[in-house]
Amino acid sequence: MKAHISAVAHYVPPDVFDNNWFASFLDTSDQWIRERTGIIERRFLRKGATSDMIVPAARAVLEQRGLSPAEIDCIIVCTVTPDQFFPSTAANVQRKLGASNAWGFDLNAACSGFVYGLWVAAKLVEAGGARNVLLCGADKMSSIINFEDRATCVLFGDGAGVVLLEPTDDDSVGVLDAIIRMDGEGGRYLYMPAGGSLRPPSLETVANKEHYVHQDGQTVFKAAVVGMADVSAAIMERNGLQPDDVAWLVPHQANLRIIDATRRRMGLPEEKVAINIDRYGNTTAATIPICLSELYRDGKLRRGDNLILASFGAGYTWGSLWLRWSLQGTPE
Ligand code: UT7
């Protein structure tokens, strides 16, 4: 038995902020941001929490699949911007949806959250530990970025993507393989310094702006280019997949140059790469499920298509997952 994605939807906030908006109060420019990252605009959620972006996407998933909230068995929320430390955002989603029979938890693997979560959820379903899993990748990055730090604040956006994982008797489709990695030595290059048990919040941590994303961009860039490309090439090789066999690379959207390096290592043409970084920036755990949702909505996925999902993020965490698409047509 395999686990397959039986529905997918996303939510992005309505409020759009383009590069020129940043240039109006920071020493930056539309040209710099476009050329170095590929980002043109992003969405920020003005009011509400991460769960408030998940809930509309989750409702759309249930509608697509014709299920009621009470039929959800397990909710996993991949995020680095939970509504609060605890209870989990999964618990908040459960309450807001009225998913009265669901258990669940949050998973923190930063930008690799969705790839990690998809592997965990697929294995849970395959093993019979859950009848279905509502897997959510969502982040409200605007809540943890320092709008005075031009090197990080222009990179991120807010959004949510949700999929439903269910068992299928057809072993040729669904989540087929993954190569997942972690290297804690990378922790010091992309992190939030304070707020946890190591450095609890204090007047000092607030004054020092330690509750925001801190990133050594160049170091992370170099690691990401190598890491994401390595696992993506390795998963193709391990499964005997040639470039012609792959319908889509669905990569984490942190930087167009990182995506391009991965694509080239895989031997794929540009048309086979899912891109939305230009419109949403880096939405952390939401980038990949938003891409999947848009591809499906736009009729670009066919049953039997081989997809390679790939990510790199804080931890470091990174990974690549081979998924064979199982749905026919577009969402109702
Ligand atoms: O998703 C999680 C994982 N994260 C990533 O994968 C992000 C990886 N890193 C990156 O994508 C890139 O390193 C960045 C986009 C963050 C930066 O691009 P870069 O080409 O590595 O630039 P840099 O950090 O080497 O900075 C080059 C110059 C610097 O000025 P000097 O020292 O050369 O005078 C920066 O101060 O660009 C300057 N700079 C900016 N200039 C205008 C940095 N940010 C900006 C900005 N606008 N927003």
Short mmCIF file of C-alpha atoms and ligand atoms in Angstrom, two decimals:
data_model
loop_
_atom_site.label_atom_id
_atom_site.label_comp_id
_atom_site.label_asym_id
_atom_site.label_seq_id
_atom_site.Cartn_x
_atom_site.Cartn_y
_atom_site.Cartn_z
CA MET A 1 0.00 0.00 0.00
CA LYS A 2 1.19 3.52 -0.81
CA ALA A 3 0.11 6.95 0.41
CA HIS A 4 -0.99 9.46 -2.21
CA ILE A 5 -2.10 13.07 -2.26
CA SER A 6 -5.88 12.97 -2.73
CA ALA A 7 -6.49 16.75 -2.57
CA VAL A 8 -4.41 19.94 -2.42
CA ALA A 9 -5.17 23.65 -1.94
CA HIS A 10 -3.47 26.80 -0.76
CA TYR A 11 -4.09 30.22 0.72
CA VAL A 12 -2.07 33.39 0.31
CA PRO A 13 -3.05 36.67 1.98
CA PRO A 14 -4.58 39.32 -0.30
CA ASP A 15 -2.14 42.12 0.54
CA VAL A 16 0.71 42.40 -1.98
CA PHE A 17 4.02 44.14 -1.23
CA ASP A 18 6.34 44.71 -4.17
CA ASN A 19 10.08 45.38 -4.13
CA ASN A 20 9.56 49.11 -4.51
CA TRP A 21 7.64 49.12 -1.24
CA PHE A 22 10.87 48.01 0.52
CA ALA A 23 12.88 50.55 -1.46
CA SER A 24 10.64 53.28 -0.02
CA PHE A 25 12.14 52.80 3.48
CA LEU A 26 15.30 50.67 3.04
CA ASP A 27 18.54 51.01 1.11
CA THR A 28 17.54 48.46 -1.54
CA SER A 29 16.10 48.35 -5.06
CA ASP A 30 13.75 46.35 -7.22
CA GLN A 31 16.70 45.52 -9.46
CA TRP A 32 18.87 44.11 -6.62
CA ILE A 33 16.08 41.94 -5.24
CA ARG A 34 15.02 40.61 -8.67
CA GLU A 35 18.53 39.85 -9.86
CA ARG A 36 19.80 38.24 -6.64
CA THR A 37 16.66 36.31 -5.68
CA GLY A 38 14.02 36.25 -8.44
CA ILE A 39 11.45 37.83 -6.11
CA ILE A 40 9.16 40.58 -7.45
CA GLU A 41 6.44 40.64 -4.80
CA ARG A 42 5.22 38.78 -1.72
CA ARG A 43 2.08 38.66 0.44
CA PHE A 44 1.91 39.58 4.12
CA LEU A 45 -0.91 38.66 6.46
CA ARG A 46 -1.99 41.84 8.22
CA LYS A 47 -4.13 40.25 10.94
CA GLY A 48 -4.26 36.76 12.38
CA ALA A 49 -1.94 33.81 12.82
CA THR A 50 -0.48 30.94 10.81
CA SER A 51 -3.54 28.78 11.56
CA ASP A 52 -5.76 31.46 9.97
CA MET A 53 -4.03 30.84 6.64
CA ILE A 54 -4.21 27.05 7.03
CA VAL A 55 -7.93 26.92 7.76
CA PRO A 56 -9.22 28.25 4.40
CA ALA A 57 -6.81 25.99 2.51
CA ALA A 58 -7.83 23.01 4.65
CA ARG A 59 -11.53 23.73 4.03
CA ALA A 60 -10.85 23.79 0.28
CA VAL A 61 -9.05 20.44 0.56
CA LEU A 62 -12.00 18.88 2.39
CA GLU A 63 -14.42 20.25 -0.18
CA GLN A 64 -12.31 18.88 -3.05
CA ARG A 65 -12.31 15.45 -1.46
CA GLY A 66 -15.94 15.58 -0.27
CA LEU A 67 -15.03 14.94 3.37
CA SER A 68 -16.34 16.51 6.56
CA PRO A 69 -13.92 17.86 9.22
CA ALA A 70 -14.91 14.99 11.51
CA GLU A 71 -13.41 12.53 9.00
CA ILE A 72 -9.87 13.88 9.41
CA ASP A 73 -7.74 11.44 11.40
CA CYS A 74 -4.47 13.33 11.87
CA ILE A 75 -3.26 16.92 11.37
CA ILE A 76 0.42 17.75 10.92
CA VAL A 77 1.45 21.40 10.70
CA CYS A 78 4.94 22.08 9.37
CA THR A 79 5.95 25.58 10.46
CA VAL A 80 8.57 27.76 12.17
CA THR A 81 5.96 30.38 12.98
CA PRO A 82 3.45 28.53 15.15
CA ASP A 83 0.54 30.56 16.53
CA GLN A 84 2.23 30.20 19.93
CA PHE A 85 4.86 27.85 21.40
CA PHE A 86 2.05 25.73 22.75
CA PRO A 87 -0.54 24.41 22.28
CA SER A 88 0.47 23.27 18.84
CA THR A 89 -0.83 25.04 15.76
CA ALA A 90 -2.22 21.63 14.78
CA ALA A 91 -4.47 21.83 17.86
CA ASN A 92 -5.63 25.31 16.83
CA VAL A 93 -6.37 24.09 13.31
CA GLN A 94 -8.29 21.13 14.75
CA ARG A 95 -10.44 23.45 16.85
CA LYS A 96 -11.06 26.00 14.10
CA LEU A 97 -11.99 23.33 11.56
CA GLY A 98 -14.11 21.37 14.02
CA ALA A 99 -12.07 18.26 13.21
CA SER A 100 -13.32 16.60 16.37
CA ASN A 101 -11.79 13.17 15.73
CA ALA A 102 -8.30 14.31 14.74
CA TRP A 103 -5.07 14.10 16.69
CA GLY A 104 -1.92 15.83 15.48
CA PHE A 105 1.25 17.75 16.08
CA ASP A 106 3.59 20.42 14.73
CA LEU A 107 6.79 19.59 12.88
CA ASN A 108 9.73 21.97 12.70
CA ALA A 109 12.15 21.43 9.84
CA ALA A 110 12.06 25.05 8.62
CA CYS A 111 12.10 25.30 4.82
CA SER A 112 12.29 21.50 4.57
CA GLY A 113 9.19 21.13 6.71
CA PHE A 114 6.92 20.00 3.91
CA VAL A 115 9.34 17.41 2.52
CA TYR A 116 9.97 16.05 6.03
CA GLY A 117 6.23 16.14 6.78
CA LEU A 118 5.25 14.40 3.56
CA TRP A 119 7.65 11.55 4.28
CA VAL A 120 6.42 11.21 7.89
CA ALA A 121 2.75 11.43 6.87
CA ALA A 122 3.18 8.93 4.02
CA LYS A 123 4.86 6.41 6.29
CA LEU A 124 2.18 6.90 8.96
CA VAL A 125 -0.56 6.21 6.42
CA GLU A 126 1.29 3.26 4.86
CA ALA A 127 1.81 1.68 8.27
CA GLY A 128 -1.87 2.04 9.11
CA GLY A 129 -1.15 4.48 11.95
CA ALA A 130 -3.57 7.00 10.46
CA ARG A 131 -6.46 6.61 8.01
CA ASN A 132 -5.58 9.98 6.53
CA VAL A 133 -3.32 12.94 7.31
CA LEU A 134 -4.08 16.60 6.70
CA LEU A 135 -0.55 17.85 6.05
CA CYS A 136 -0.12 21.61 6.26
CA GLY A 137 2.93 23.69 5.33
CA ALA A 138 2.43 27.24 6.52
CA ASP A 139 4.39 30.23 7.73
CA LYS A 140 3.72 33.81 8.69
CA MET A 141 7.31 34.92 8.11
CA SER A 142 6.32 38.57 8.51
CA SER A 143 5.98 37.86 12.24
CA ILE A 144 9.68 36.99 12.62
CA ILE A 145 11.51 39.21 10.14
CA ASN A 146 13.30 42.39 11.03
CA PHE A 147 12.04 45.03 8.64
CA GLU A 148 15.25 47.01 9.25
CA ASP A 149 17.48 44.17 7.98
CA ARG A 150 17.51 44.47 4.20
CA ALA A 151 19.49 41.23 3.81
CA THR A 152 16.62 39.12 5.19
CA CYS A 153 13.33 41.02 5.16
CA VAL A 154 13.03 41.24 1.38
CA LEU A 155 13.28 37.46 1.03
CA PHE A 156 10.21 36.18 2.81
CA GLY A 157 6.43 36.08 2.47
CA ASP A 158 3.39 34.54 4.17
CA GLY A 159 1.24 31.66 2.93
CA ALA A 160 -0.13 28.16 3.47
CA GLY A 161 -0.47 24.98 1.45
CA VAL A 162 -2.42 21.91 2.54
CA VAL A 163 -2.62 18.37 1.17
CA LEU A 164 -4.58 15.30 2.22
CA LEU A 165 -2.65 12.02 2.33
CA GLU A 166 -4.64 8.83 1.97
CA PRO A 167 -3.85 5.19 1.26
CA THR A 168 -4.07 3.83 -2.28
CA ASP A 169 -4.00 0.22 -3.48
CA ASP A 170 -2.22 1.31 -6.63
CA ASP A 171 1.45 0.90 -5.67
CA SER A 172 2.64 2.72 -8.79
CA VAL A 173 1.51 6.16 -7.56
CA GLY A 174 1.94 8.32 -4.46
CA VAL A 175 5.00 8.95 -2.30
CA LEU A 176 7.62 6.54 -3.65
CA ASP A 177 11.02 7.46 -2.23
CA ALA A 178 12.88 10.18 -0.34
CA ILE A 179 16.42 11.12 0.61
CA ILE A 180 16.33 13.30 3.71
CA ARG A 181 19.28 14.91 5.43
CA MET A 182 20.19 17.08 8.40
CA ASP A 183 23.40 18.75 9.57
CA GLY A 184 23.16 20.59 12.88
CA GLU A 185 26.52 22.25 12.22
CA GLY A 186 24.60 24.60 9.93
CA GLY A 187 22.42 25.83 12.77
CA ARG A 188 24.46 28.92 13.46
CA TYR A 189 24.01 30.32 9.94
CA LEU A 190 20.21 30.54 9.92
CA TYR A 191 18.38 30.79 13.22
CA MET A 192 16.38 32.78 15.72
CA PRO A 193 18.73 33.61 18.60
CA ALA A 194 16.24 34.05 21.43
CA GLY A 195 12.78 33.12 22.63
CA GLY A 196 13.50 29.47 23.46
CA SER A 197 14.81 27.81 26.62
CA LEU A 198 18.40 28.71 25.73
CA ARG A 199 17.71 32.42 25.73
CA PRO A 200 14.27 33.20 27.11
CA PRO A 201 12.72 36.51 26.15
CA SER A 202 13.95 39.53 28.09
CA LEU A 203 14.14 43.26 27.60
CA GLU A 204 17.68 42.68 26.36
CA THR A 205 16.73 40.08 23.72
CA VAL A 206 13.99 42.34 22.45
CA ALA A 207 16.29 45.37 22.35
CA ASN A 208 18.92 43.31 20.48
CA LYS A 209 16.31 42.14 17.95
CA GLU A 210 17.03 38.51 18.77
CA HIS A 211 13.49 37.33 18.05
CA TYR A 212 13.94 37.64 14.32
CA VAL A 213 15.44 35.52 11.53
CA HIS A 214 19.23 35.83 11.49
CA GLN A 215 20.91 34.54 8.36
CA ASP A 216 24.41 34.46 6.94
CA GLY A 217 23.04 34.54 3.40
CA GLN A 218 26.19 33.67 1.48
CA THR A 219 27.08 30.67 3.65
CA VAL A 220 23.54 29.28 3.46
CA PHE A 221 23.48 29.95 -0.28
CA LYS A 222 26.59 27.88 -0.89
CA ALA A 223 25.33 24.99 1.25
CA ALA A 224 21.90 25.10 -0.39
CA VAL A 225 23.24 25.01 -3.95
CA VAL A 226 25.23 21.87 -3.20
CA GLY A 227 22.76 20.21 -0.81
CA MET A 228 19.58 20.56 -2.85
CA ALA A 229 21.25 19.59 -6.12
CA ASP A 230 23.02 16.56 -4.56
CA VAL A 231 19.90 14.91 -3.14
CA SER A 232 17.84 15.68 -6.24
CA ALA A 233 20.41 14.07 -8.54
CA ALA A 234 20.80 11.17 -6.08
CA ILE A 235 17.10 10.35 -5.94
CA MET A 236 16.93 10.25 -9.74
CA GLU A 237 19.95 7.98 -9.91
CA ARG A 238 18.77 5.65 -7.15
CA ASN A 239 15.45 5.16 -8.95
CA GLY A 240 16.78 5.04 -12.50
CA LEU A 241 14.95 8.23 -13.50
CA GLN A 242 16.22 10.03 -16.60
CA PRO A 243 15.48 13.75 -17.19
CA ASP A 244 12.80 12.72 -19.73
CA ASP A 245 11.03 10.69 -17.05
CA VAL A 246 10.59 13.69 -14.75
CA ALA A 247 7.54 15.87 -15.40
CA TRP A 248 8.23 18.51 -12.73
CA LEU A 249 10.85 19.63 -10.27
CA VAL A 250 8.91 21.24 -7.41
CA PRO A 251 11.61 23.02 -5.41
CA HIS A 252 11.61 25.09 -2.26
CA GLN A 253 11.48 28.73 -3.33
CA ALA A 254 14.32 30.54 -1.52
CA ASN A 255 16.33 31.84 -4.42
CA LEU A 256 15.94 31.41 -8.18
CA ARG A 257 19.69 30.85 -8.49
CA ILE A 258 19.58 27.89 -6.07
CA ILE A 259 16.62 26.42 -7.98
CA ASP A 260 18.47 26.86 -11.26
CA ALA A 261 21.58 25.08 -9.99
CA THR A 262 19.42 22.13 -8.90
CA ARG A 263 17.59 22.02 -12.23
CA ARG A 264 20.86 21.96 -14.15
CA ARG A 265 22.31 19.15 -12.02
CA MET A 266 19.16 17.13 -12.78
CA GLY A 267 19.46 17.85 -16.51
CA LEU A 268 15.97 19.37 -16.72
CA PRO A 269 14.80 22.20 -19.00
CA GLU A 270 13.40 25.38 -17.40
CA GLU A 271 9.82 24.51 -18.42
CA LYS A 272 9.82 21.57 -16.03
CA VAL A 273 10.41 23.67 -12.91
CA ALA A 274 7.57 24.97 -10.74
CA ILE A 275 8.23 28.61 -9.86
CA ASN A 276 6.27 31.07 -7.76
CA ILE A 277 9.05 32.83 -5.87
CA ASP A 278 8.45 35.86 -8.12
CA ARG A 279 4.93 36.27 -6.67
CA TYR A 280 5.22 35.01 -3.10
CA GLY A 281 8.88 35.14 -2.06
CA ASN A 282 10.06 32.49 0.39
CA THR A 283 7.06 31.26 2.36
CA THR A 284 9.26 28.68 4.17
CA ALA A 285 7.20 25.48 4.80
CA ALA A 286 4.50 26.63 2.38
CA THR A 287 6.50 27.01 -0.84
CA ILE A 288 6.21 23.43 -2.10
CA PRO A 289 2.53 22.76 -1.30
CA ILE A 290 1.58 26.14 -2.81
CA CYS A 291 3.46 25.16 -5.98
CA LEU A 292 1.70 21.77 -6.05
CA SER A 293 -1.68 23.41 -5.56
CA GLU A 294 -1.09 25.89 -8.38
CA LEU A 295 0.15 23.20 -10.77
CA TYR A 296 -2.93 21.07 -10.05
CA ARG A 297 -5.35 24.02 -10.29
CA ASP A 298 -3.83 25.09 -13.60
CA GLY A 299 -4.20 21.62 -15.14
CA LYS A 300 -0.45 21.07 -15.40
CA LEU A 301 -0.40 17.70 -13.60
CA ARG A 302 -1.42 14.38 -15.10
CA ARG A 303 -1.89 11.03 -13.43
CA GLY A 304 1.41 9.17 -13.60
CA ASP A 305 3.59 12.30 -13.70
CA ASN A 306 6.87 11.91 -11.84
CA LEU A 307 7.51 14.85 -9.52
CA ILE A 308 10.71 15.53 -7.62
CA LEU A 309 10.22 17.74 -4.56
CA ALA A 310 13.41 19.32 -3.20
CA SER A 311 14.23 21.61 -0.30
CA PHE A 312 16.97 23.16 1.79
CA GLY A 313 16.60 25.14 4.99
CA ALA A 314 17.55 25.93 8.57
CA GLY A 315 19.08 23.15 10.61
CA TYR A 316 20.52 22.57 8.11
CA THR A 317 17.72 20.35 6.86
CA TRP A 318 17.36 19.25 3.28
CA GLY A 319 15.85 16.55 1.16
CA SER A 320 14.37 15.31 -2.05
CA LEU A 321 11.21 13.25 -2.50
CA TRP A 322 9.91 11.30 -5.48
CA LEU A 323 6.15 11.48 -5.88
CA ARG A 324 4.08 10.00 -8.72
CA TRP A 325 0.95 12.10 -9.16
CA SER A 326 -2.30 10.13 -8.90
CA LEU A 327 -5.14 12.59 -9.61
CA GLN A 328 -6.80 13.01 -12.96
CA GLY A 329 -7.77 16.45 -14.28
CA THR A 330 -8.17 19.58 -12.15
CA PRO A 331 -9.92 20.29 -8.82
CA GLU A 332 -13.73 20.56 -9.03
O1 UT7 B 1 15.05 29.22 2.69
C1 UT7 B 1 15.98 28.99 3.69
C2 UT7 B 1 17.36 28.91 3.18
N1 UT7 B 1 17.80 30.21 2.77
C3 UT7 B 1 18.37 30.39 1.59
O2 UT7 B 1 18.44 29.45 0.81
C4 UT7 B 1 18.92 31.75 1.27
C5 UT7 B 1 20.32 31.62 0.73
N2 UT7 B 1 20.97 32.88 0.46
C6 UT7 B 1 20.60 33.71 -0.55
O3 UT7 B 1 19.63 33.47 -1.24
C7 UT7 B 1 21.49 34.90 -0.86
O4 UT7 B 1 22.69 34.77 -0.16
C8 UT7 B 1 20.84 36.27 -0.52
C9 UT7 B 1 19.72 36.55 -1.51
C10 UT7 B 1 20.33 36.27 0.89
C11 UT7 B 1 21.90 37.37 -0.71
O5 UT7 B 1 22.44 37.34 -2.01
P1 UT7 B 1 24.04 37.36 -2.22
O6 UT7 B 1 24.26 37.39 -3.66
O7 UT7 B 1 24.60 36.20 -1.45
O8 UT7 B 1 24.43 38.73 -1.60
P2 UT7 B 1 25.45 39.03 -0.41
O9 UT7 B 1 24.85 38.59 0.89
O10 UT7 B 1 26.79 38.51 -0.77
O11 UT7 B 1 25.49 40.60 -0.46
C12 UT7 B 1 26.03 41.30 -1.58
C13 UT7 B 1 25.88 42.78 -1.32
C14 UT7 B 1 26.35 43.23 0.04
O12 UT7 B 1 26.94 44.49 -0.10
P3 UT7 B 1 28.54 44.63 -0.17
O13 UT7 B 1 29.06 44.04 1.09
O14 UT7 B 1 28.94 43.86 -1.39
O15 UT7 B 1 28.72 46.11 -0.28
C15 UT7 B 1 25.08 43.35 0.83
O16 UT7 B 1 25.18 44.28 1.88
O17 UT7 B 1 24.48 43.13 -1.38
C16 UT7 B 1 24.12 43.86 -0.21
N3 UT7 B 1 22.72 43.59 0.09
C17 UT7 B 1 21.73 44.30 -0.47
N4 UT7 B 1 21.72 45.34 -1.33
C18 UT7 B 1 20.53 45.81 -1.71
C19 UT7 B 1 22.19 42.67 0.90
N5 UT7 B 1 20.85 42.73 0.89
C20 UT7 B 1 20.53 43.75 0.04
C21 UT7 B 1 19.32 44.32 -0.38
N6 UT7 B 1 19.37 45.33 -1.26
N7 UT7 B 1 18.10 43.85 0.04
#
